[in-house]
Amino acid sequence: MRRPETVEGADLAPLSTFRLPATADRLIILDQLEQLPQLPRDNDSLLVLGGGSNTVFTADWPGTVLLNRLRGIEAEPADNGAVRVRAAAGENWHQLVRWCLKRELYGIENLILIPGSVGAAPIQNIGAYGGELAAVLESVSAWDRQNGALIEIPAAECGLAYRDSRFKSSERGRFLITAVSLKLQRQFQPALGYQSLVDHLGARAISTPTPRQLAAAVMRLRRHRLPDPARLANAGSFFKNPVLGASTAAAMLAEHPCLPHWRLSDGSVKLAAGWMIDRQGWRGRRVGDAGVYQNHALVLVNHGRASAGQLGELIDRITASVAGEFGVCLEVEPNLIGFE
Ligand code: FAD
Ligand code: EPU
């Protein structure tokens, strides 16, 4: 077995799509399952990184960063005509969606073009345009750093919720996800629960899209609204959409009837944080090189040389302005490494 490649004093800026300056004591590149027992133990500071599109370094990492580069995708028949797709954690998520579309395996087409790795997808239960990983996830394979063992965790035990899971909250850092298993269908049923997607298709006179039409529509919307991290450093939505109880939300909507919102199955209501930040006039504004994206107020960007201090000030000013006007406390969505 090859030992994993190791770099001492590694530059982390190019490994995170927000690209703040930072270093790690050590970088380990994992590309074989057999290397797992050689990793630092549970009580050492190890940070797993996939594509770095949901990780913002605001300080140096005083320990080891592990780059997950495990590869491989395979498909096999599952119950009732479904197909189980098992993908290694280091595969690129968007390429996995394309791989499935090419083989006429359906269920994740609304999640096309989400940046990052397969292994990070369960961490915050990725979701977009009416689709969510939770709808297709069967199980997660993970290296349990506490017990030094490879285990299989059924989806029902992953604690998946809106932008959350047990891996992101209660057991952060314990598991290194090595692969995910998805249950996909051969029969295509378009998920058309997101109004702006339906409107976009409607404008092209499409009411029952083919898989390719649906995927193309999602990609057009995403390219129009979100900056490409290769051109403008960012981490996607910087804040979660706040979820309020029915009565609090009703009062808020009575005061702000134009506030875009989504009713959830348990009666609570998710509110569009981007709209609130936009209403406070934040689009295009900046603190030094840390700024709010011109086309979408929920996205913060690094115009080139942003510092952690500038980003911190921008976050504080935005959250204070939204709390002052709407009485809502915004929660940061990406993993901020270094800030309290
Ligand atoms: P990383 O940033 O590398 O890691 C994220 C977190 O997961 C870190 O805490 C890391 O430690 C942990 N982690 C990563 N891999 C593993 C592993 N194998 N085992 C254990 N822990 C691990 N997200 C959405 O849900 N919907 C969107 O529509 C969306 N759009 C985006 C658009 C843009 C332009 C950008 C930049 C981001 C967007 N995101 C979106 C956020 C991001 O793409 C997802 O969260 C993605 O899953 C992150 O993958 P990654 O490999 O880059 O994660
Ligand atoms: N809006 C404004 N002004 C803005 C931005 C948005 O008025 O500056 C309004 C839009 O017009 C729309 C509403 O707010 O009516 C919602 O906007 P959008 O459809 O773009 O979705 P979002 O709630 O801002 C969420 C996810 C995205 C995901 C999209 C599509 C979160 C935190 N973000 O954004 O995920 O792609 O829905 O499903 O839930 C990410 O997590 O990084 C991400 C990009």
CSV table of C-alpha atoms and ligand atoms in Angstrom, one decimal:
chain,number,residue,atom,x,y,z
A,1,MET,CA,0.0,0.0,0.0
A,2,ARG,CA,1.2,3.5,-0.9
A,3,ARG,CA,1.5,5.9,2.0
A,4,PRO,CA,-0.8,9.0,1.5
A,5,GLU,CA,1.0,12.0,0.0
A,6,THR,CA,1.8,14.6,2.7
A,7,VAL,CA,2.7,18.3,2.4
A,8,GLU,CA,4.0,20.3,5.3
A,9,GLY,CA,3.0,23.9,5.8
A,10,ALA,CA,0.3,23.8,3.1
A,11,ASP,CA,-1.3,26.8,1.4
A,12,LEU,CA,-5.1,26.5,1.9
A,13,ALA,CA,-6.2,29.5,-0.1
A,14,PRO,CA,-6.4,27.6,-3.4
A,15,LEU,CA,-8.3,24.7,-1.7
A,16,SER,CA,-11.2,26.8,-0.6
A,17,THR,CA,-13.5,28.6,-3.2
A,18,PHE,CA,-13.6,31.7,-1.0
A,19,ARG,CA,-9.8,31.9,-1.1
A,20,LEU,CA,-9.0,33.8,2.1
A,21,PRO,CA,-5.3,33.4,3.0
A,22,ALA,CA,-4.5,30.5,5.4
A,23,THR,CA,-2.2,27.6,5.9
A,24,ALA,CA,-2.3,24.2,7.6
A,25,ASP,CA,0.5,22.5,9.5
A,26,ARG,CA,0.1,19.5,7.2
A,27,LEU,CA,-2.0,18.4,4.2
A,28,ILE,CA,-2.6,14.7,3.6
A,29,ILE,CA,-4.1,13.5,0.3
A,30,LEU,CA,-6.2,10.4,0.8
A,31,ASP,CA,-6.8,8.3,-2.4
A,32,GLN,CA,-7.0,4.7,-1.1
A,33,LEU,CA,-9.3,3.2,1.6
A,34,GLU,CA,-6.3,1.2,2.9
A,35,GLN,CA,-4.7,4.5,4.0
A,36,LEU,CA,-7.5,5.2,6.6
A,37,PRO,CA,-5.9,3.5,9.6
A,38,GLN,CA,-2.8,5.7,9.2
A,39,LEU,CA,-4.8,8.9,9.7
A,40,PRO,CA,-4.5,11.0,12.9
A,41,ARG,CA,-6.7,9.7,15.7
A,42,ASP,CA,-9.9,11.2,16.9
A,43,ASN,CA,-8.5,13.6,19.4
A,44,ASP,CA,-6.1,15.2,16.9
A,45,SER,CA,-7.3,18.2,14.9
A,46,LEU,CA,-8.1,16.8,11.5
A,47,LEU,CA,-10.2,18.8,9.0
A,48,VAL,CA,-11.6,16.9,6.0
A,49,LEU,CA,-11.8,18.9,2.7
A,50,GLY,CA,-13.5,18.0,-0.5
A,51,GLY,CA,-13.9,20.8,-3.0
A,52,GLY,CA,-13.7,23.6,-0.4
A,53,SER,CA,-16.8,25.2,-1.7
A,54,ASN,CA,-18.5,25.3,1.7
A,55,THR,CA,-15.4,26.0,3.8
A,56,VAL,CA,-14.1,29.5,4.6
A,57,PHE,CA,-10.7,29.8,6.4
A,58,THR,CA,-10.6,32.8,8.6
A,59,ALA,CA,-7.4,31.6,10.3
A,60,ASP,CA,-4.6,29.1,9.9
A,61,TRP,CA,-5.6,25.5,10.7
A,62,PRO,CA,-3.4,24.3,13.5
A,63,GLY,CA,-3.3,20.6,12.5
A,64,THR,CA,-3.9,18.3,9.5
A,65,VAL,CA,-6.1,19.0,6.6
A,66,LEU,CA,-7.2,15.8,4.7
A,67,LEU,CA,-8.0,16.1,1.1
A,68,ASN,CA,-10.4,13.4,0.1
A,69,ARG,CA,-9.6,12.1,-3.3
A,70,LEU,CA,-11.2,8.6,-3.2
A,71,ARG,CA,-12.6,7.8,-6.6
A,72,GLY,CA,-15.0,5.5,-8.3
A,73,ILE,CA,-18.7,5.2,-9.3
A,74,GLU,CA,-20.7,2.0,-9.8
A,75,ALA,CA,-24.4,1.1,-10.3
A,76,GLU,CA,-26.3,-2.1,-9.4
A,77,PRO,CA,-30.0,-3.1,-9.5
A,78,ALA,CA,-31.9,-2.4,-6.3
A,79,ASP,CA,-35.5,-3.2,-5.1
A,80,ASN,CA,-38.6,-2.5,-7.3
A,81,GLY,CA,-36.7,-1.6,-10.4
A,82,ALA,CA,-34.6,1.1,-8.7
A,83,VAL,CA,-30.9,1.4,-9.2
A,84,ARG,CA,-28.3,1.8,-6.4
A,85,VAL,CA,-25.5,4.2,-7.4
A,86,ARG,CA,-22.5,4.1,-5.1
A,87,ALA,CA,-20.0,6.9,-5.5
A,88,ALA,CA,-16.7,7.4,-3.7
A,89,ALA,CA,-16.5,10.6,-1.6
A,90,GLY,CA,-13.8,12.2,-3.7
A,91,GLU,CA,-15.8,12.2,-6.9
A,92,ASN,CA,-17.1,15.6,-8.1
A,93,TRP,CA,-20.9,16.0,-7.4
A,94,HIS,CA,-21.8,17.7,-10.7
A,95,GLN,CA,-19.9,15.0,-12.6
A,96,LEU,CA,-21.9,12.3,-10.7
A,97,VAL,CA,-25.2,14.0,-11.8
A,98,ARG,CA,-24.0,14.0,-15.4
A,99,TRP,CA,-22.9,10.4,-15.1
A,100,CYS,CA,-26.4,9.4,-13.9
A,101,LEU,CA,-28.2,11.5,-16.6
A,102,LYS,CA,-26.1,9.8,-19.3
A,103,ARG,CA,-27.2,6.4,-18.0
A,104,GLU,CA,-30.8,7.4,-17.7
A,105,LEU,CA,-30.8,7.2,-13.8
A,106,TYR,CA,-33.1,9.9,-12.3
A,107,GLY,CA,-33.6,11.6,-9.0
A,108,ILE,CA,-30.7,14.1,-8.7
A,109,GLU,CA,-31.1,16.3,-11.8
A,110,ASN,CA,-32.4,19.3,-9.8
A,111,LEU,CA,-29.0,19.2,-8.0
A,112,ILE,CA,-26.9,19.6,-11.1
A,113,LEU,CA,-24.1,22.2,-11.0
A,114,ILE,CA,-23.8,22.3,-7.2
A,115,PRO,CA,-20.0,22.6,-6.7
A,116,GLY,CA,-18.0,20.3,-4.5
A,117,SER,CA,-17.5,16.6,-3.7
A,118,VAL,CA,-19.8,13.7,-3.3
A,119,GLY,CA,-18.6,13.1,0.3
A,120,ALA,CA,-19.7,16.6,1.4
A,121,ALA,CA,-23.2,16.2,0.0
A,122,PRO,CA,-24.6,14.6,3.1
A,123,ILE,CA,-22.8,17.0,5.5
A,124,GLN,CA,-25.4,19.8,4.9
A,125,ASN,CA,-27.9,17.7,2.9
A,126,ILE,CA,-27.4,19.6,-0.3
A,127,GLY,CA,-30.5,21.0,-1.9
A,128,ALA,CA,-31.6,23.2,-4.8
A,129,TYR,CA,-34.6,24.0,-7.0
A,130,GLY,CA,-37.0,21.7,-5.2
A,131,GLY,CA,-34.5,18.7,-4.9
A,132,GLU,CA,-32.7,17.5,-1.8
A,133,LEU,CA,-30.1,14.8,-1.2
A,134,ALA,CA,-32.3,13.3,1.5
A,135,ALA,CA,-34.9,12.3,-1.1
A,136,VAL,CA,-32.4,9.8,-2.7
A,137,LEU,CA,-29.8,9.0,-0.1
A,138,GLU,CA,-29.8,5.3,0.9
A,139,SER,CA,-26.7,5.2,3.1
A,140,VAL,CA,-23.3,6.7,3.8
A,141,SER,CA,-20.1,4.8,4.2
A,142,ALA,CA,-17.7,6.4,6.8
A,143,TRP,CA,-14.5,5.9,8.7
A,144,ASP,CA,-15.4,6.3,12.3
A,145,ARG,CA,-12.4,8.1,13.8
A,146,GLN,CA,-13.6,7.3,17.3
A,147,ASN,CA,-13.6,3.6,16.9
A,148,GLY,CA,-11.1,3.2,14.0
A,149,ALA,CA,-13.6,1.3,11.8
A,150,LEU,CA,-15.4,1.6,8.5
A,151,ILE,CA,-19.2,1.6,9.0
A,152,GLU,CA,-22.4,2.0,6.9
A,153,ILE,CA,-24.9,4.6,8.2
A,154,PRO,CA,-28.4,4.3,6.9
A,155,ALA,CA,-29.9,7.6,5.6
A,156,ALA,CA,-32.5,7.6,8.4
A,157,GLU,CA,-29.6,7.8,10.9
A,158,CYS,CA,-27.8,10.7,9.3
A,159,GLY,CA,-30.0,13.4,10.9
A,160,LEU,CA,-30.6,15.1,7.5
A,161,ALA,CA,-32.5,18.4,7.7
A,162,TYR,CA,-32.4,21.7,5.9
A,163,ARG,CA,-28.7,22.5,5.4
A,164,ASP,CA,-27.9,20.2,8.4
A,165,SER,CA,-27.0,16.6,9.5
A,166,ARG,CA,-25.4,14.9,12.5
A,167,PHE,CA,-22.1,15.2,10.6
A,168,LYS,CA,-22.4,19.0,10.6
A,169,SER,CA,-23.7,19.4,14.2
A,170,SER,CA,-23.7,16.9,17.0
A,171,GLU,CA,-20.9,14.7,15.7
A,172,ARG,CA,-18.8,17.1,13.8
A,173,GLY,CA,-15.4,15.8,13.0
A,174,ARG,CA,-16.1,12.2,14.1
A,175,PHE,CA,-16.8,10.6,10.7
A,176,LEU,CA,-14.8,10.7,7.4
A,177,ILE,CA,-17.3,9.9,4.7
A,178,THR,CA,-15.8,7.6,2.2
A,179,ALA,CA,-18.8,6.9,-0.2
A,180,VAL,CA,-22.5,7.5,-0.5
A,181,SER,CA,-25.2,5.2,-1.9
A,182,LEU,CA,-28.1,6.7,-3.7
A,183,LYS,CA,-31.4,5.0,-4.8
A,184,LEU,CA,-32.3,6.3,-8.2
A,185,GLN,CA,-35.1,5.5,-10.7
A,186,ARG,CA,-35.2,4.5,-14.3
A,187,GLN,CA,-38.6,6.2,-14.7
A,188,PHE,CA,-38.2,10.0,-14.9
A,189,GLN,CA,-40.6,12.1,-12.7
A,190,PRO,CA,-39.7,15.8,-12.9
A,191,ALA,CA,-39.6,17.5,-9.5
A,192,LEU,CA,-41.3,20.8,-10.2
A,193,GLY,CA,-41.9,22.1,-6.7
A,194,TYR,CA,-39.8,25.3,-7.1
A,195,GLN,CA,-41.8,28.1,-8.6
A,196,SER,CA,-38.9,30.0,-10.3
A,197,LEU,CA,-37.9,26.8,-12.1
A,198,VAL,CA,-41.5,26.2,-13.2
A,199,ASP,CA,-41.7,29.8,-14.4
A,200,HIS,CA,-38.4,29.5,-16.3
A,201,LEU,CA,-39.6,26.4,-18.1
A,202,GLY,CA,-43.0,28.0,-18.7
A,203,ALA,CA,-41.4,30.9,-20.4
A,204,ARG,CA,-40.0,28.4,-22.9
A,205,ALA,CA,-43.5,26.7,-23.2
A,206,ILE,CA,-42.3,23.6,-21.4
A,207,SER,CA,-44.7,22.1,-18.9
A,208,THR,CA,-43.5,18.5,-18.8
A,209,PRO,CA,-39.7,18.7,-19.3
A,210,THR,CA,-37.5,15.9,-20.4
A,211,PRO,CA,-34.6,15.1,-18.0
A,212,ARG,CA,-32.2,17.1,-20.2
A,213,GLN,CA,-34.5,20.1,-20.4
A,214,LEU,CA,-34.9,20.1,-16.6
A,215,ALA,CA,-31.2,19.9,-16.0
A,216,ALA,CA,-30.5,22.6,-18.6
A,217,ALA,CA,-33.1,24.9,-17.0
A,218,VAL,CA,-31.5,24.4,-13.5
A,219,MET,CA,-28.0,25.2,-15.0
A,220,ARG,CA,-29.3,28.3,-16.7
A,221,LEU,CA,-30.9,29.6,-13.5
A,222,ARG,CA,-27.8,28.9,-11.5
A,223,ARG,CA,-25.4,30.5,-14.0
A,224,HIS,CA,-27.6,33.6,-14.1
A,225,ARG,CA,-27.9,34.0,-10.3
A,226,LEU,CA,-24.7,32.7,-8.8
A,227,PRO,CA,-21.1,33.7,-9.4
A,228,ASP,CA,-18.7,31.0,-10.8
A,229,PRO,CA,-16.1,30.5,-8.1
A,230,ALA,CA,-13.4,30.1,-10.8
A,231,ARG,CA,-14.0,33.8,-11.7
A,232,LEU,CA,-15.1,35.4,-8.5
A,233,ALA,CA,-14.3,33.7,-5.1
A,234,ASN,CA,-17.4,32.8,-3.1
A,235,ALA,CA,-19.0,30.0,-1.0
A,236,GLY,CA,-22.5,30.1,-2.4
A,237,SER,CA,-25.3,31.3,-0.1
A,238,PHE,CA,-23.6,32.8,3.0
A,239,PHE,CA,-26.6,32.6,5.3
A,240,LYS,CA,-29.3,30.0,5.8
A,241,ASN,CA,-32.9,31.0,5.0
A,242,PRO,CA,-34.5,31.4,8.5
A,243,VAL,CA,-37.3,29.0,9.4
A,244,LEU,CA,-40.0,30.5,11.7
A,245,GLY,CA,-43.0,29.0,13.5
A,246,ALA,CA,-46.3,29.6,11.8
A,247,SER,CA,-47.6,32.4,14.0
A,248,THR,CA,-44.3,34.4,14.0
A,249,ALA,CA,-44.1,34.0,10.2
A,250,ALA,CA,-47.7,35.1,9.7
A,251,ALA,CA,-47.0,38.3,11.7
A,252,MET,CA,-43.8,38.9,9.6
A,253,LEU,CA,-45.6,38.3,6.3
A,254,ALA,CA,-48.4,40.7,7.3
A,255,GLU,CA,-45.8,43.4,7.7
A,256,HIS,CA,-43.8,42.4,4.6
A,257,PRO,CA,-46.3,40.8,2.2
A,258,CYS,CA,-43.7,40.6,-0.7
A,259,LEU,CA,-41.2,38.5,1.3
A,260,PRO,CA,-40.7,35.3,-0.7
A,261,HIS,CA,-41.4,32.2,1.5
A,262,TRP,CA,-42.0,28.5,1.5
A,263,ARG,CA,-44.4,26.6,3.8
A,264,LEU,CA,-42.8,23.4,5.2
A,265,SER,CA,-44.6,20.2,5.9
A,266,ASP,CA,-44.5,20.7,9.7
A,267,GLY,CA,-46.3,24.1,9.4
A,268,SER,CA,-43.2,26.2,9.8
A,269,VAL,CA,-42.2,28.8,7.1
A,270,LYS,CA,-38.8,29.3,5.5
A,271,LEU,CA,-38.1,33.0,4.5
A,272,ALA,CA,-35.9,34.2,1.8
A,273,ALA,CA,-32.9,35.8,3.6
A,274,GLY,CA,-31.5,37.1,0.2
A,275,TRP,CA,-34.6,39.2,-0.2
A,276,MET,CA,-34.2,40.7,3.4
A,277,ILE,CA,-30.6,41.5,2.8
A,278,ASP,CA,-31.4,43.0,-0.6
A,279,ARG,CA,-34.2,45.1,0.9
A,280,GLN,CA,-31.6,46.6,3.3
A,281,GLY,CA,-29.6,47.8,0.2
A,282,TRP,CA,-26.7,45.4,0.5
A,283,ARG,CA,-26.3,44.2,-3.1
A,284,GLY,CA,-22.9,45.2,-4.5
A,285,ARG,CA,-21.7,46.8,-1.3
A,286,ARG,CA,-18.3,45.9,0.2
A,287,VAL,CA,-16.0,46.2,3.2
A,288,GLY,CA,-12.6,46.3,1.5
A,289,ASP,CA,-12.4,43.3,-0.8
A,290,ALA,CA,-15.2,41.4,1.0
A,291,GLY,CA,-18.5,42.1,-0.7
A,292,VAL,CA,-22.1,41.2,-1.4
A,293,TYR,CA,-22.6,39.8,-4.9
A,294,GLN,CA,-24.2,42.3,-7.3
A,295,ASN,CA,-26.8,39.8,-8.6
A,296,HIS,CA,-27.7,38.0,-5.4
A,297,ALA,CA,-27.6,39.4,-1.9
A,298,LEU,CA,-27.3,36.0,-0.1
A,299,VAL,CA,-23.9,35.5,-1.7
A,300,LEU,CA,-20.8,37.1,-0.3
A,301,VAL,CA,-17.7,37.3,-2.5
A,302,ASN,CA,-14.0,37.9,-2.2
A,303,HIS,CA,-13.0,40.4,-4.8
A,304,GLY,CA,-9.4,39.4,-4.6
A,305,ARG,CA,-7.6,40.3,-1.4
A,306,ALA,CA,-10.3,40.1,1.2
A,307,SER,CA,-9.1,39.6,4.8
A,308,ALA,CA,-10.8,37.6,7.5
A,309,GLY,CA,-11.3,40.9,9.4
A,310,GLN,CA,-13.1,42.5,6.4
A,311,LEU,CA,-15.3,39.5,6.0
A,312,GLY,CA,-16.1,39.5,9.7
A,313,GLU,CA,-17.1,43.1,9.6
A,314,LEU,CA,-19.3,42.6,6.6
A,315,ILE,CA,-21.1,39.6,8.3
A,316,ASP,CA,-21.6,41.6,11.5
A,317,ARG,CA,-23.0,44.6,9.6
A,318,ILE,CA,-25.4,42.5,7.4
A,319,THR,CA,-26.7,40.5,10.3
A,320,ALA,CA,-27.2,43.6,12.5
A,321,SER,CA,-29.1,45.4,9.7
A,322,VAL,CA,-31.4,42.4,9.1
A,323,ALA,CA,-32.0,41.9,12.8
A,324,GLY,CA,-32.8,45.6,13.2
A,325,GLU,CA,-35.3,45.7,10.4
A,326,PHE,CA,-36.9,42.2,10.5
A,327,GLY,CA,-36.0,41.0,14.0
A,328,VAL,CA,-34.5,37.8,12.5
A,329,CYS,CA,-31.1,36.5,13.5
A,330,LEU,CA,-29.3,35.2,10.4
A,331,GLU,CA,-27.2,32.1,10.7
A,332,VAL,CA,-24.0,31.7,8.6
A,333,GLU,CA,-24.3,28.7,6.3
A,334,PRO,CA,-20.7,27.7,5.2
A,335,ASN,CA,-18.2,26.2,7.7
A,336,LEU,CA,-16.3,29.2,9.0
A,337,ILE,CA,-12.9,27.9,10.2
A,338,GLY,CA,-11.3,30.2,12.8
A,339,PHE,CA,-14.1,32.5,13.8
A,340,GLU,CA,-16.1,31.8,17.0
B,1,FAD,P1,-16.0,21.3,1.5
B,1,FAD,O1,-16.1,22.8,1.6
B,1,FAD,O2,-14.7,20.7,1.2
B,1,FAD,O3,-16.5,20.7,2.9
B,1,FAD,C1,-17.7,21.2,3.5
B,1,FAD,C2,-17.8,20.6,4.9
B,1,FAD,O4,-17.9,19.1,4.8
B,1,FAD,C3,-16.6,20.8,5.8
B,1,FAD,O5,-17.0,20.9,7.2
B,1,FAD,C4,-15.8,19.5,5.7
B,1,FAD,O6,-15.0,19.3,6.8
B,1,FAD,C5,-16.9,18.5,5.5
B,1,FAD,N1,-16.5,17.4,4.6
B,1,FAD,C6,-16.2,17.4,3.3
B,1,FAD,N2,-16.0,16.2,2.8
B,1,FAD,C7,-16.1,15.4,3.9
B,1,FAD,C8,-16.0,13.9,4.0
B,1,FAD,N3,-15.7,13.2,3.0
B,1,FAD,N4,-16.2,13.4,5.2
B,1,FAD,C9,-16.5,14.2,6.3
B,1,FAD,N5,-16.7,15.5,6.2
B,1,FAD,C10,-16.5,16.1,5.0
B,1,FAD,N6,-25.1,24.0,-1.5
B,1,FAD,C11,-26.3,23.5,-1.6
B,1,FAD,O7,-26.8,22.7,-0.8
B,1,FAD,N7,-27.1,24.0,-2.6
B,1,FAD,C12,-26.7,24.8,-3.6
B,1,FAD,O8,-27.5,25.1,-4.5
B,1,FAD,C13,-25.4,25.3,-3.5
B,1,FAD,N8,-24.9,26.1,-4.4
B,1,FAD,C14,-23.6,26.6,-4.3
B,1,FAD,C15,-23.1,27.5,-5.3
B,1,FAD,C16,-21.8,28.0,-5.3
B,1,FAD,C17,-21.4,28.9,-6.3
B,1,FAD,C18,-21.0,27.5,-4.2
B,1,FAD,C19,-19.6,28.0,-4.1
B,1,FAD,C20,-21.5,26.7,-3.2
B,1,FAD,C21,-22.8,26.2,-3.3
B,1,FAD,N9,-23.3,25.3,-2.3
B,1,FAD,C22,-24.6,24.8,-2.4
B,1,FAD,C23,-22.5,24.9,-1.2
B,1,FAD,C24,-21.5,23.7,-1.5
B,1,FAD,O9,-21.4,23.5,-2.9
B,1,FAD,C25,-22.0,22.4,-0.9
B,1,FAD,O10,-22.1,22.5,0.5
B,1,FAD,C26,-21.1,21.2,-1.2
B,1,FAD,O11,-21.7,20.0,-0.8
B,1,FAD,C27,-19.7,21.4,-0.6
B,1,FAD,O12,-18.9,20.4,-1.1
B,1,FAD,P2,-17.3,20.5,-0.9
B,1,FAD,O13,-16.7,19.2,-1.3
B,1,FAD,O14,-16.8,21.7,-1.7
B,1,FAD,O15,-17.2,20.7,0.6
B,2,EPU,N1,-34.1,37.5,-3.8
B,2,EPU,C1,-34.1,38.8,-3.8
B,2,EPU,N2,-32.9,39.5,-3.9
B,2,EPU,C2,-31.7,38.9,-3.9
B,2,EPU,C3,-31.7,37.5,-3.8
B,2,EPU,C4,-32.9,36.8,-3.8
B,2,EPU,O1,-35.2,39.4,-3.8
B,2,EPU,O2,-30.7,39.6,-3.9
B,2,EPU,C5,-35.3,36.7,-3.8
B,2,EPU,C6,-35.5,36.0,-5.2
B,2,EPU,O3,-36.1,36.8,-6.1
B,2,EPU,C7,-36.4,34.8,-4.8
B,2,EPU,C8,-36.0,34.5,-3.4
B,2,EPU,O4,-35.3,35.6,-2.9
B,2,EPU,O5,-37.8,35.3,-4.8
B,2,EPU,C9,-35.2,33.3,-3.2
B,2,EPU,O6,-34.0,33.4,-4.1
B,2,EPU,P1,-33.4,32.1,-4.8
B,2,EPU,O7,-34.4,31.3,-5.5
B,2,EPU,O8,-32.2,32.5,-5.5
B,2,EPU,O9,-33.0,31.1,-3.6
B,2,EPU,P2,-32.3,31.4,-2.2
B,2,EPU,O10,-33.3,31.1,-1.1
B,2,EPU,O11,-31.6,32.6,-2.2
B,2,EPU,C10,-31.6,28.9,-1.9
B,2,EPU,C11,-30.4,28.1,-1.5
B,2,EPU,C12,-29.5,28.0,-2.7
B,2,EPU,C13,-30.2,27.2,-3.8
B,2,EPU,C14,-31.4,28.0,-4.2
B,2,EPU,C15,-32.3,27.3,-5.2
B,2,EPU,C16,-30.1,28.4,0.9
B,2,EPU,C17,-29.3,29.1,1.9
B,2,EPU,N3,-29.8,28.7,-0.4
B,2,EPU,O12,-31.2,30.2,-2.2
B,2,EPU,O13,-28.3,27.2,-2.3
B,2,EPU,O14,-29.4,27.1,-4.9
B,2,EPU,O15,-32.3,28.2,-3.0
B,2,EPU,O16,-32.9,26.2,-4.6
B,2,EPU,O17,-31.0,27.7,1.2
B,2,EPU,C18,-26.1,27.4,-1.3
B,2,EPU,O18,-26.5,26.7,-0.4
B,2,EPU,O19,-24.9,27.8,-1.4
B,2,EPU,C19,-27.1,27.8,-2.4
B,2,EPU,C20,-26.7,28.5,-3.5
